[in-house]
Amino acid sequence: MLEQKIINPSTKRQRNQYFASFIAGAVISIQIQWLSEGMKETPAEMGRILNSIFIEV
């Protein structure tokens, strides 16, 4: 089971009015790439990949 992290709204980055759009664009781009490459990873694997990316953001 994946551990779910909650973005801390007290950080300057999360208070930025464009941050949600930035993250949404990244998710869509990753999904398009995943589809274009034949969805080799399972949805669960993609969840883990996205989780690891966003923890580092």
mmCIF file of C-alpha atoms in Angstrom:
data_model
loop_
_atom_site.group_PDB
_atom_site.id
_atom_site.type_symbol
_atom_site.label_atom_id
_atom_site.label_comp_id
_atom_site.label_asym_id
_atom_site.label_seq_id
_atom_site.Cartn_x
_atom_site.Cartn_y
_atom_site.Cartn_z
ATOM 1 C CA MET A 1 0.000 0.000 0.000
ATOM 2 C CA LEU A 2 1.293 3.447 -0.877
ATOM 3 C CA GLU A 3 1.858 5.960 1.830
ATOM 4 C CA GLN A 4 -0.001 9.110 0.935
ATOM 5 C CA LYS A 5 1.762 12.397 1.534
ATOM 6 C CA ILE A 6 -0.148 15.609 2.010
ATOM 7 C CA ILE A 7 1.453 18.711 0.558
ATOM 8 C CA ASN A 8 2.160 21.144 3.352
ATOM 9 C CA PRO A 9 0.170 24.290 2.492
ATOM 10 C CA SER A 10 2.424 26.394 4.681
ATOM 11 C CA THR A 11 5.318 26.262 2.214
ATOM 12 C CA LYS A 12 5.799 29.163 -0.161
ATOM 13 C CA ARG A 13 5.683 26.876 -3.198
ATOM 14 C CA GLN A 14 2.211 25.529 -2.392
ATOM 15 C CA ARG A 15 0.851 29.034 -1.754
ATOM 16 C CA ASN A 16 1.921 30.085 -5.253
ATOM 17 C CA GLN A 17 -1.165 30.632 -7.405
ATOM 18 C CA TYR A 18 0.375 28.675 -10.288
ATOM 19 C CA PHE A 19 1.598 25.636 -8.376
ATOM 20 C CA ALA A 20 -1.541 23.484 -8.906
ATOM 21 C CA SER A 21 -1.449 24.172 -12.654
ATOM 22 C CA PHE A 22 2.239 23.289 -12.735
ATOM 23 C CA ILE A 23 1.609 19.946 -11.042
ATOM 24 C CA ALA A 24 -1.465 19.201 -13.182
ATOM 25 C CA GLY A 25 0.512 19.863 -16.357
ATOM 26 C CA ALA A 26 3.234 17.514 -15.192
ATOM 27 C CA VAL A 27 0.740 14.730 -14.485
ATOM 28 C CA ILE A 28 -0.918 15.109 -17.894
ATOM 29 C CA SER A 29 2.465 15.103 -19.668
ATOM 30 C CA ILE A 30 3.503 11.934 -17.850
ATOM 31 C CA GLN A 31 0.198 10.246 -18.725
ATOM 32 C CA ILE A 32 0.582 11.158 -22.399
ATOM 33 C CA GLN A 33 4.129 9.770 -22.422
ATOM 34 C CA TRP A 34 2.982 6.582 -20.660
ATOM 35 C CA LEU A 35 0.216 6.071 -23.233
ATOM 36 C CA SER A 36 2.534 6.853 -26.168
ATOM 37 C CA GLU A 37 5.064 4.297 -24.942
ATOM 38 C CA GLY A 38 2.471 1.522 -24.765
ATOM 39 C CA MET A 39 1.600 1.602 -21.036
ATOM 40 C CA LYS A 40 4.381 -0.840 -20.132
ATOM 41 C CA GLU A 41 4.038 -0.016 -16.431
ATOM 42 C CA THR A 42 0.892 -0.980 -14.561
ATOM 43 C CA PRO A 43 -1.294 1.777 -13.142
ATOM 44 C CA ALA A 44 0.000 0.841 -9.679
ATOM 45 C CA GLU A 45 3.595 1.209 -10.881
ATOM 46 C CA MET A 46 2.735 4.594 -12.371
ATOM 47 C CA GLY A 47 1.257 5.604 -9.030
ATOM 48 C CA ARG A 48 4.529 4.726 -7.314
ATOM 49 C CA ILE A 49 6.529 6.585 -9.974
ATOM 50 C CA LEU A 50 4.376 9.721 -9.656
ATOM 51 C CA ASN A 51 4.516 9.510 -5.875
ATOM 52 C CA SER A 52 8.310 9.355 -5.916
ATOM 53 C CA ILE A 53 8.491 12.307 -8.309
ATOM 54 C CA PHE A 54 6.155 14.502 -6.277
ATOM 55 C CA ILE A 55 7.860 13.731 -2.986
ATOM 56 C CA GLU A 56 11.007 15.280 -4.500
ATOM 57 C CA VAL A 57 9.197 18.358 -5.901
#
